[in-house]
Every structure is written in C-alpha cells, then in structure tokens.
Amino acid sequence: MKRVALVLLLAGSAFAQNPANDRRVLFSTYHGGDRFDDARGVAVDANGFVYVVGQSDSRDLSGDPVGGKPLTSAVFRGYLTKYGPDGREVVWRKWIGGSSNTVANAVAVDHLGDIFVAGTTGARDLPLKNPVQDKQPGLNIAFLMKFNADGELLFSTYFGGERNEEGKALAVDAQNNVYLAGRATSTTMPTVNALQAKFGGSEDGFVAKYSATDLRLAYATYVGGDGADQIHSIAVGPDDSLYVTGETMSAGMATPNAYIRQMPSWSSFVARIKPDGTGLEYFTYIGWRGGYTTARTIAVDNQGRAWVGGHTSVKEMPTTDGALQRGYAGGLRDGFFLRLSDDGQRSDYTSYFGGGNASGPGDPDEYISALKIDAYGHLHIAGQTNSPSIPYLFREAQNYFAGAFDNFLARVDIENNQVIYSTWWGGAKQDSPASIALGPGEAVTVVGSTESTDTPVTESAVQKQLGSASGDGFAMQFCDPWPSYVFTGEWNHEFEYVKGSGVIPEAREIEVVTGCRQKFPIENNAPEVEGGGDWLKVTADGEMLPMKLKLELSNLDSLAAGEYKVFIRVRVPDAYHPLLEIPVVLRVS
C-alpha cells in the first residue's frame, strides 16, 4: 500500500487538554431542545455575528415564528438563529415553516449584512413576501427567504414545480446577486434564460439566480442528463461565474477537454456556469474506476480554481506528486480533496485525507463535508471520522479520539504542504459537521449534529448540555492566531533625523493583532528590541495580544550619520508562526 506523504504525530499537545479550555476555542455550544434538532448551515457577517440554520422537532426552544403564526401542526420546523460575536448569547431565533414539515438547509450573508435562508418545505402556507412564485404546486418545494440583521422578513418565495424540489445550497456574488441550488424531480420547474430548459432524467440539479436589485429571476435552469443528478454545494468565482458540484448518474455530460470525460460507474461532477447562465465554461466528472466517489463541497480561490472535497472508496485514486496523502489509508472510504485548473481540464492537486484502523474499528471511515479557502490560500477542511489514527494531528485542541464518530477540523497550507493545525472534536457518540464559515479574521465556525453528552463546550456556552438523546445541533468557533501588525495613521517603518536639528521624529503607534477576538499572551509579557537600538523605546499597552506599541526616539545626536536597523520581536507561543518581527529603520544625516 502507498504510504502518506506527510505524517504529523505528536506525543502531546502544548494546549489545554480540556478541549473547550483551549484559548483558540472562542465558543462551543449545543443547539437543541427536548426532541431532535440539527444544524445544517452557518454564515458569519462582517461584525462577527453568527447565523445558524437547520431543523427542529423541539417544543421548548424560544423563538418567533416568521409571519407571526404559531407552528404547531408541523413535526419539523426550520430555524434561523443569530448568535452574538462571542457566541455567549442568542440574539434572536426565527422559526420557519407552515402546516407541513420544513427544513432550512443553507444560509448566506450578503455584503450589506442581510441574511438569506434556503431550504425545503411541504407547507402551502409558508409566509411569503414579494414572492417570485406564490404557489406550492407539488409535494415538497424549495424556498428562499431574506432577513435583515434584526430578523425582519424582507423577502420570501417558493421555487419549484409539481413534484419535489430541495433547496440545498446558497451563494452571494460581489454584486449581491443570490444563487439557490439543489435537487429537482419536477418537469414544470420555472426556467428563465436557461442553459437547460427541460428536465433530464429521474432527478436533476437546478440553479436559480435572483438579481440583487429586485430579487427577480435572472436565470433558472436544470443541470442534469438522462440519469439521476443533484447539486450539493455551490460557490461564486472571481468573475461571478457559478461553480457547482454534486452527484451524477448521467453519461455524456462532460465538455470537450474536461479533466474526466467518461463517467465511472458512480461518480460526481463539477460544472462552471457562465455569469449570465446561458452556458457552461466546463463540466467534468469527478470519480475513478474501482469504487464510488461523492463530491460534497466546493470552494473557489482567487484564480478561479475549484477546490472539491468529499469521500471515495477508490483505492487507486490518481494523487498528485507532493500531495498531503498519496495512498488510500484503508477501510470503507477515505476523504479526498482536489484542485481543478481554472478551465476544468486537469487536477493540479489531488489528495486522500483519512486514517487507518489502528486500535479502532475494523472498517475506518472518513468523509469531508465542508471546505473553504481563506485569504492566504489556505484550505480549511471539516469532516467526520471513526478512525483513532488520523495521521495529521498537529497543534490539536482535542488530542484524543472520543467515540463512535468524531468531527475533524484542519487548516492546510497547500503550497508549502504543511498542516497548520488539525484536531478531533466530539464526544463518545456520533458527531458530524455539516458546514463551516470563515471570518472575521482567522476564525472558522463549524456547525453540525451530535448525539454525545460529552461534546466539549465552553464555560460561557449558551447551552451546556445535550437537550435530547435523539440529537442536537452544535456550533463551535475556532480561531488560530496569525500575528501581524499595522502602523496606525500614515506611518511606516522608517524614521529620518538630521543631526543637530533638534526636530525629533514624532512618536508612532503600531497595532499588533492576531486576527482573533480573544486575547493571546506573548512571551515574557512584553516585546523585545533586537539589534542594539538604544535610540528606540517601545512601550506596550498590555501583556496580551491584541496590543498597541508606542515607538519613541531619543539620544539621536549621539549617533553617527548612517542607517540603523532593529527588530521589535513579539513571540506568541499559541501561534503556528510564533515569532513576529517588526523592522524599524532610522536614517541619520
């Protein structure tokens, strides 16, 4: 068997091993009541407020029904919960539904701070506002809602035809246009400016784009062939083209020169739809012979390259040189992730992500359920595992495998083939992540479902105990410090002084930050100046980051003409890059 290319096994961790006490865990909480609940989607706005959606059967959770009508007849209701930036309070909760079951599957926030929710309902009395479609003609139908930051309903519409539609994914582009995607079995689904106007096989994927100005349909289209197809995840590229991924059983869909043109027996796909929706930039299969492959999640980097994650049972997947894990680890399936070229004609990075069965179950099993790309080009991965021997544990918050299935969370620097951190997260029973959101700063928020009574929760958690043995949702925010600095005002690193002038350069201020809301200690409680800078005095306004440093100059006439360079060094033990060096230059003439 091929071995993994990079193995990071540590004997211990530098962090607190009550996982919830790790400084990098901003909050961790259950989300549920006296019956079944889950969490399916998460979004974070620019101010750090966290929005979680899912479904609930509980009757003891507080919240306001959208439209004001009590939801007593449906078994399941959708919900939208807004948490404060530190996760210590529920700002508000909205119940979504009508007289039949409803689930909220996805949530997104636009650049104005408004919140969009997508899902599926059987209700014919869903609260509507300025709808594009005001009738529910089928069994179940997709829906799209828009709320402002105060939870006021601004827009609500059905989307679908005479049978079943499922709204599964949402995205917002740079102009605040909104994209809804999912699965369709109706032949009468609305189509507008469609690249595929007719229903294909037993089920198709669908995409609907709503314009930012009036939330009318800019385009709506089927995506599928003569078999079964569905869309799981979507993302918007830098040119506002839409990338979609999901499963397919339809042959003959690939575009010329696609990465994989022939459909394996059971596979997935990635398609890139032109910004106006009238055509495909590419369509490629994702899958290989020898097993099945499911693509569950997609993200797009600033070069227009699609990152795809999911799981595969294929033991001879063609991994790329230098991949994080070249070989199949064993068991039922491994997670995988890959990066397509911007034209969809090749994969320039393909890797497994999975563990073996050392001291664990006979059939280890992993999958990747969510991935995102951050501003550094780092890949954030969340998934589920029942393997106690995942080989990538590094700077972990939880350094033990807790039970049946645990979450895993990792951040990977692909270009340098380095794991920045990776950790288990969960309790003794079933724990599974559904979605992640990035920001603000270095924070990553994970939501999903848990049946564990011992899932780690923070002391300030909104809900510290599992609400029901049938399962709760959970929400956790992790922020790994990434130290950086900025001069306040229009200052920079360089000072100038003319000997004998008596004009001492003004004091300057530097703000040293970590990209996290919580505070992190620095070594020796103060920064150090290296390089013999007796002319530079540095004063910190505290002993924890974030902090402000005041730079003052003195004794300048004692210096000979020339250039002097020193470094202000701030060491953050909790950070992956613990040493931050700030250069300061003085030119004396």
XYZ file of C-alpha atoms in Angstrom:
589
model
C 0.000 0.000 0.000
C 1.212 3.510 -0.705
C 2.141 5.466 2.366
C 1.119 9.018 3.206
C 3.459 11.778 2.099
C 3.296 13.722 5.363
C 2.754 12.299 8.828
C 2.449 14.536 11.881
C 2.088 12.512 15.062
C 2.796 14.297 18.311
C 3.212 12.712 21.706
C 1.341 15.541 23.317
C -0.087 18.987 22.817
C 1.010 22.393 24.037
C -2.619 23.334 24.531
C -5.087 22.681 27.336
C -6.440 19.172 27.165
C -9.849 20.011 28.334
C -10.508 20.899 24.686
C -13.012 23.641 25.483
C -10.351 25.403 27.597
C -8.028 25.816 24.633
C -7.563 29.565 24.131
C -8.207 29.144 20.419
C -11.772 27.902 21.036
C -13.832 31.075 21.138
C -17.068 29.246 21.891
C -18.649 25.811 21.697
C -22.299 25.128 22.440
C -25.118 22.668 21.918
C -28.117 23.908 19.942
C -31.297 21.966 20.688
C -34.239 21.190 22.912
C -36.306 18.299 24.179
C -36.538 16.493 20.819
C -34.444 16.070 17.697
C -32.511 19.078 16.342
C -29.628 19.536 13.937
C -27.536 22.357 12.432
C -27.017 22.335 8.656
C -25.640 25.704 7.607
C -23.674 28.616 9.019
C -22.692 32.128 7.924
C -20.820 34.926 9.682
C -21.262 38.635 8.943
C -18.599 41.349 8.894
C -19.240 42.187 12.556
C -18.790 38.596 13.687
C -22.448 37.695 14.296
C -23.055 34.008 13.597
C -26.152 32.717 11.779
C -27.078 29.028 12.044
C -29.871 27.165 10.235
C -31.279 23.668 10.495
C -34.368 21.761 11.522
C -36.005 21.214 14.899
C -38.651 18.978 16.411
C -38.220 20.537 19.875
C -41.010 22.412 21.615
C -39.081 24.004 24.490
C -36.848 26.351 22.483
C -37.779 30.024 22.436
C -38.174 31.836 19.134
C -40.519 33.876 16.977
C -42.373 32.287 14.041
C -41.799 34.062 10.740
C -45.118 35.600 9.789
C -46.352 35.514 13.394
C -48.418 32.324 13.071
C -47.564 29.592 15.646
C -46.134 26.455 14.045
C -47.945 23.719 15.940
C -49.118 21.316 13.250
C -45.777 20.503 11.565
C -43.433 17.932 13.079
C -40.264 19.637 11.890
C -39.648 23.356 11.610
C -36.761 25.188 10.068
C -34.948 27.780 12.132
C -32.549 30.700 11.788
C -30.598 31.519 14.961
C -28.412 34.604 15.384
C -25.573 34.372 17.914
C -23.573 37.280 19.261
C -19.946 37.599 18.071
C -18.571 35.779 21.122
C -21.225 33.044 20.982
C -22.423 33.744 24.522
C -25.974 34.745 23.640
C -28.755 34.040 21.192
C -29.672 37.469 19.824
C -32.826 36.085 18.205
C -34.259 32.902 16.737
C -36.794 32.663 13.916
C -38.965 29.617 13.265
C -39.562 28.943 9.578
C -42.453 26.834 8.306
C -46.163 26.315 7.988
C -48.611 23.450 8.307
C -46.149 20.837 6.975
C -42.548 19.860 7.591
C -39.893 22.456 6.783
C -36.104 22.364 6.947
C -33.594 25.168 6.470
C -30.516 23.785 4.721
C -28.318 26.772 3.878
C -27.639 30.356 4.923
C -25.615 33.184 3.381
C -24.949 36.834 4.225
C -24.623 39.500 1.531
C -22.283 42.493 1.603
C -24.998 44.697 3.092
C -25.454 42.394 6.087
C -28.782 40.877 5.001
C -29.300 37.156 5.574
C -30.611 34.615 3.046
C -32.008 31.210 4.011
C -32.799 28.318 1.669
C -34.483 25.029 2.327
C -37.368 22.699 1.608
C -40.991 22.710 2.752
C -44.184 20.781 2.211
C -46.210 23.708 3.577
C -48.661 25.512 1.309
C -48.931 28.341 3.829
C -45.272 29.340 4.150
C -45.107 33.091 4.943
C -44.401 34.882 1.650
C -43.294 38.439 0.928
C -42.902 39.924 -2.575
C -42.606 36.362 -3.957
C -41.437 35.405 -7.404
C -43.568 32.258 -7.035
C -46.540 32.347 -4.672
C -47.901 28.809 -5.185
C -46.782 25.430 -3.848
C -47.975 23.016 -6.572
C -46.018 19.928 -5.537
C -45.278 17.612 -2.641
C -42.209 19.463 -1.399
C -40.731 22.636 -2.763
C -37.636 24.780 -2.370
C -37.884 28.189 -0.724
C -35.728 31.292 -0.392
C -36.053 33.930 2.347
C -34.276 37.194 3.080
C -33.976 38.822 6.522
C -32.315 41.964 7.784
C -29.914 41.935 10.734
C -32.836 42.482 13.145
C -34.604 39.342 11.910
C -37.285 41.173 9.913
C -38.516 39.230 6.869
C -37.763 41.205 3.682
C -38.489 38.605 1.005
C -39.851 35.076 0.755
C -40.687 32.890 -2.221
C -41.290 29.314 -3.295
C -39.281 27.750 -6.119
C -40.373 24.544 -7.803
C -42.879 22.526 -9.780
C -45.405 19.724 -9.478
C -43.291 17.141 -7.638
C -40.292 17.646 -5.324
C -37.601 20.288 -5.145
C -34.973 20.573 -2.421
C -33.115 23.824 -1.801
C -29.682 22.710 -0.607
C -27.119 25.448 -1.320
C -26.783 29.240 -1.366
C -24.186 31.727 -2.566
C -23.948 35.516 -2.958
C -21.726 37.246 -5.512
C -19.886 40.582 -5.362
C -22.977 42.457 -6.654
C -25.243 40.792 -4.042
C -26.978 38.565 -6.583
C -28.190 35.406 -4.867
C -27.910 31.823 -6.126
C -30.139 28.960 -4.983
C -29.320 25.376 -5.979
C -30.363 21.841 -5.170
C -32.305 18.854 -6.452
C -35.417 18.726 -8.671
C -37.816 15.991 -9.767
C -40.484 18.283 -11.269
C -40.859 18.644 -15.016
C -42.559 22.042 -14.576
C -39.906 23.842 -12.566
C -39.653 27.514 -13.637
C -36.854 28.107 -16.178
C -35.595 31.521 -17.274
C -32.648 32.170 -19.639
C -31.793 28.521 -19.047
C -28.783 26.614 -20.278
C -31.051 23.536 -19.883
C -34.767 24.276 -20.088
C -36.077 20.701 -19.905
C -35.984 18.092 -17.184
C -33.479 15.320 -17.911
C -33.771 12.026 -16.056
C -35.176 10.723 -12.780
C -33.879 13.813 -10.958
C -31.795 16.836 -11.932
C -29.810 19.503 -10.236
C -31.117 23.041 -10.521
C -29.744 26.571 -10.176
C -31.727 29.805 -9.828
C -30.093 33.245 -9.808
C -32.005 36.140 -8.206
C -30.935 39.677 -9.093
C -29.725 41.953 -6.317
C -31.918 44.893 -7.349
C -35.384 43.337 -7.177
C -34.874 39.631 -6.357
C -36.413 38.540 -9.651
C -35.091 35.551 -11.580
C -32.086 36.434 -13.740
C -31.859 32.791 -14.758
C -33.195 29.431 -13.649
C -32.057 26.156 -15.150
C -31.941 22.408 -14.793
C -28.488 20.786 -14.613
C -28.571 17.100 -15.460
C -28.786 14.322 -18.002
C -30.770 11.146 -18.528
C -29.922 9.663 -15.124
C -30.095 10.909 -11.536
C -28.285 14.157 -10.763
C -28.246 16.537 -7.818
C -26.274 19.547 -6.598
C -24.834 19.559 -3.085
C -22.708 22.711 -2.987
C -22.046 25.924 -4.950
C -19.520 28.760 -4.887
C -19.052 32.014 -6.807
C -15.805 32.632 -8.694
C -13.879 35.899 -9.030
C -15.635 36.664 -12.337
C -19.086 35.855 -10.857
C -19.341 32.563 -12.694
C -21.010 29.897 -10.571
C -19.288 26.631 -9.659
C -21.490 23.685 -8.694
C -20.728 20.173 -7.510
C -22.819 17.119 -6.771
C -23.555 13.562 -7.791
C -24.456 12.215 -11.217
C -25.529 9.017 -12.919
C -25.839 10.669 -16.337
C -23.381 9.840 -19.110
C -22.292 12.169 -21.895
C -22.331 15.387 -19.873
C -18.641 16.333 -19.980
C -17.420 19.220 -22.109
C -14.514 18.730 -24.547
C -11.090 18.540 -22.845
C -12.646 18.131 -19.400
C -10.493 16.635 -16.650
C -12.556 13.406 -16.670
C -14.744 12.950 -19.761
C -16.000 9.395 -19.246
C -18.356 8.763 -16.328
C -17.264 5.996 -13.962
C -19.994 3.677 -12.710
C -20.919 6.013 -9.844
C -19.462 9.462 -9.744
C -19.804 13.156 -9.092
C -19.253 16.269 -11.158
C -18.082 19.866 -11.146
C -19.574 22.424 -13.533
C -18.751 26.079 -14.072
C -21.711 28.148 -15.296
C -21.196 31.415 -17.149
C -22.205 34.581 -15.223
C -25.310 35.108 -17.372
C -26.337 31.460 -17.017
C -26.537 30.810 -20.739
C -23.816 28.189 -20.972
C -21.121 26.092 -19.345
C -17.473 27.024 -19.133
C -16.837 23.354 -18.364
C -18.396 20.187 -16.985
C -16.145 17.425 -15.666
C -16.834 14.175 -13.888
C -15.170 13.567 -10.532
C -14.636 9.860 -9.950
C -12.456 6.907 -10.836
C -12.938 3.240 -11.576
C -12.804 0.760 -8.727
C -15.349 2.329 -6.385
C -17.710 5.215 -5.870
C -16.869 8.887 -5.298
C -19.110 11.560 -3.809
C -18.267 15.274 -4.067
C -19.979 17.127 -1.208
C -18.433 20.587 -1.062
C -16.802 23.181 -3.305
C -14.845 26.415 -2.892
C -13.138 28.706 -5.412
C -9.847 30.545 -4.989
C -8.950 33.978 -6.352
C -7.515 32.403 -9.514
C -10.803 30.753 -10.427
C -9.675 27.251 -9.445
C -12.293 24.998 -7.911
C -11.479 23.063 -4.753
C -13.667 19.991 -4.265
C -13.974 17.705 -1.245
C -15.894 14.567 -0.375
C -15.246 10.849 0.058
C -14.214 7.931 -2.098
C -13.874 4.167 -1.872
C -11.461 4.126 -4.829
C -8.155 2.671 -3.658
C -6.136 3.802 -6.677
C -7.188 7.444 -7.000
C -4.508 9.242 -9.079
C -2.994 11.520 -6.437
C -0.511 14.199 -7.467
C 3.178 14.407 -6.576
C 3.638 16.191 -3.269
C 0.030 15.623 -2.179
C -0.625 15.583 1.530
C -1.612 11.901 1.411
C -0.704 9.828 -1.633
C -2.229 6.484 -0.613
C -5.577 5.107 0.490
C -5.481 4.628 4.261
C -7.910 1.717 4.391
C -11.439 0.919 5.423
C -14.778 1.760 3.848
C -13.759 5.112 2.374
C -11.335 7.992 2.739
C -11.915 11.678 2.440
C -10.420 13.344 -0.615
C -9.859 16.848 -1.916
C -8.594 18.177 -5.207
C -7.995 21.417 -7.071
C -9.068 21.857 -10.684
C -7.412 24.222 -13.121
C -9.489 27.294 -13.953
C -10.534 25.733 -17.284
C -11.506 22.407 -15.678
C -9.127 20.438 -17.882
C -6.897 18.942 -15.182
C -6.430 18.462 -11.474
C -3.184 20.001 -10.299
C -3.605 18.761 -6.723
C -5.351 15.550 -5.625
C -5.038 14.005 -2.175
C -6.641 11.487 0.134
C -7.449 12.515 3.697
C -8.053 9.581 6.018
C -6.827 7.290 8.762
C -6.352 3.585 9.336
C -7.779 1.184 11.848
C -5.028 1.034 14.488
C -6.741 0.168 17.793
C -10.045 1.173 16.217
C -12.949 -0.227 14.200
C -12.361 -2.821 11.538
C -13.719 -0.525 8.824
C -12.424 3.039 9.317
C -14.470 5.615 7.537
C -13.862 9.300 6.736
C -15.528 11.947 4.680
C -15.041 15.663 4.065
C -18.290 17.584 4.389
C -17.100 21.203 4.054
C -14.093 23.140 2.845
C -13.220 26.815 2.402
C -10.286 28.836 1.048
C -9.013 31.796 3.086
C -7.208 34.978 2.038
C -3.802 33.255 2.361
C -4.853 30.453 0.030
C -5.010 28.016 2.946
C -7.543 25.209 2.812
C -9.906 24.725 5.782
C -11.400 21.233 5.984
C -14.141 19.785 8.182
C -15.335 16.222 8.153
C -16.186 13.108 10.131
C -14.062 10.127 11.127
C -14.278 6.960 13.157
C -10.536 6.374 12.906
C -8.367 6.910 16.003
C -5.253 7.062 13.836
C -5.697 10.031 11.528
C -2.083 10.951 10.750
C -2.426 14.716 10.725
C -2.996 15.671 14.354
C -0.966 18.812 14.928
C -1.399 21.659 17.418
C -4.719 19.995 18.204
C -7.386 21.341 20.536
C -8.611 17.794 21.230
C -5.820 15.229 21.086
C -7.941 12.142 21.695
C -10.489 10.214 19.677
C -13.643 10.353 21.802
C -16.054 7.819 20.402
C -18.087 6.361 17.570
C -17.602 9.199 15.072
C -15.832 12.493 15.747
C -15.554 15.701 13.806
C -12.167 16.669 12.445
C -11.076 20.191 11.571
C -7.864 21.138 9.771
C -6.143 24.079 8.130
C -3.609 23.232 5.427
C -1.030 25.366 3.615
C -1.144 23.544 0.287
C 1.663 25.454 -1.422
C 4.111 24.510 1.335
C 2.472 21.135 2.058
C 2.108 21.967 5.739
C -0.661 21.271 8.206
C -1.145 24.437 10.253
C -3.409 22.701 12.727
C -5.685 19.684 12.802
C -7.847 18.361 15.587
C -10.579 15.973 16.574
C -13.728 17.495 18.064
C -16.534 15.495 19.628
C -17.759 13.120 22.303
C -18.439 9.436 22.890
C -21.250 9.033 20.356
C -21.992 10.324 16.862
C -20.648 13.788 15.952
C -20.775 15.080 12.385
C -20.054 18.506 10.856
C -22.299 19.950 8.166
C -20.926 23.374 7.266
C -18.141 25.858 8.001
C -17.822 29.615 7.604
C -14.685 31.757 7.674
C -14.132 35.079 9.384
C -13.888 37.566 10.701
C -10.114 37.369 10.760
C -8.726 33.896 11.347
C -11.918 32.447 12.849
C -13.587 29.342 11.447
C -17.088 28.419 12.643
C -18.284 24.814 12.418
C -21.855 23.567 12.841
C -23.317 20.098 12.695
C -25.077 17.405 14.687
C -24.199 15.466 17.824
C -25.612 12.682 19.969
C -22.794 12.966 22.521
C -23.396 14.153 26.067
C -19.685 14.965 26.414
C -19.061 17.086 23.337
C -16.676 19.818 24.609
C -18.490 23.051 25.450
C -17.072 26.328 26.729
C -17.871 27.709 30.167
C -19.821 30.578 28.611
C -21.852 28.317 26.289
C -25.469 29.269 25.608
C -26.398 25.607 26.115
C -24.041 23.376 28.100
C -25.915 20.075 27.976
C -27.375 17.857 25.276
C -31.081 18.609 25.023
C -32.281 15.222 23.785
C -30.857 11.740 23.319
C -32.146 11.857 19.746
C -29.585 14.538 18.987
C -28.816 18.264 18.980
C -27.119 20.683 16.710
C -23.820 22.180 17.786
C -21.832 25.298 16.938
C -18.129 25.832 17.576
C -15.800 28.674 16.636
C -12.049 28.149 16.493
C -9.580 30.980 15.940
C -5.917 30.108 15.483
C -3.780 33.242 15.994
C -1.889 34.581 12.986
C 0.146 37.549 14.325
C 0.506 40.646 12.168
C 0.890 44.368 12.657
C -0.100 47.685 11.176
C 1.150 51.225 11.769
C -1.709 53.478 12.804
C -2.093 56.611 10.699
C 0.160 57.019 7.655
C 3.379 55.959 9.328
C 5.757 53.260 8.162
C 8.924 51.501 9.335
C 11.357 54.315 8.563
C 12.400 57.316 10.655
C 14.581 60.203 9.427
C 16.661 62.555 11.619
C 19.021 65.424 10.778
C 21.757 65.724 13.412
C 21.669 68.952 15.367
C 18.237 69.966 14.106
C 16.557 69.205 17.409
C 13.494 68.022 15.486
C 12.818 64.587 16.984
C 10.506 62.435 14.835
C 7.053 62.088 16.284
C 6.206 59.007 18.323
C 4.466 56.322 16.291
C 1.995 53.619 17.178
C 1.814 50.041 15.944
C -1.145 47.761 16.478
C -0.223 44.083 16.823
C -3.136 41.727 16.173
C -3.820 38.011 15.781
C -6.963 38.001 13.645
C -8.922 36.678 16.656
C -11.337 38.248 19.110
C -9.887 36.533 22.142
C -6.617 37.592 23.775
C -3.353 35.668 23.484
C -0.327 36.015 25.777
C 3.108 36.931 24.477
C 6.366 35.526 25.748
C 7.930 37.431 28.666
C 4.797 39.643 28.740
C 6.490 42.296 26.603
C 8.067 42.755 23.166
C 11.838 42.791 22.806
C 14.085 45.062 20.716
C 16.922 43.227 18.972
C 19.841 44.990 17.287
C 21.222 47.496 19.770
C 18.543 50.116 19.374
C 19.295 52.318 22.417
C 17.703 55.148 20.469
C 14.331 53.350 20.368
C 11.945 52.959 23.284
C 8.995 50.587 22.841
C 6.086 50.693 25.278
C 3.219 48.176 25.200
C -0.262 48.969 26.490
C -0.672 45.460 27.935
C 0.704 41.937 28.139
C -1.723 40.207 25.746
C -2.450 40.488 22.049
C -4.025 42.466 20.550
C -1.872 45.298 21.871
C -0.617 48.704 20.833
C 3.075 49.554 20.797
C 4.304 53.105 21.166
C 7.635 53.867 19.446
C 9.627 56.857 20.778
C 13.096 58.047 19.708
C 15.791 59.658 21.902
C 19.586 60.265 22.145
C 19.742 60.818 18.388
C 22.593 63.348 18.354
C 24.898 60.735 19.858
C 24.565 58.657 16.694
C 26.912 58.949 13.727
C 25.401 59.591 10.324
C 24.183 56.404 8.749
C 21.393 53.835 8.754
C 20.359 51.851 11.817
C 18.036 48.855 11.756
C 16.494 46.954 14.632
C 13.666 44.453 15.080
C 10.819 44.552 17.525
C 10.155 40.892 18.307
C 6.839 39.637 19.599
C 6.624 35.928 20.334
C 3.165 34.327 20.552
C 3.520 30.741 21.869
C 0.000 29.758 20.760
C 0.584 30.661 17.100
C 1.719 28.453 14.238
C 4.208 31.206 13.342
C 5.087 32.219 16.925
C 7.659 34.896 16.127
C 6.590 38.232 14.666
C 9.431 40.557 13.683
C 8.734 44.226 13.052
C 11.665 46.029 11.382
C 12.381 49.655 12.330
C 14.878 51.761 10.351
C 16.452 55.070 11.417
C 18.381 57.182 8.923
C 20.628 59.855 10.438
C 22.112 62.550 8.227
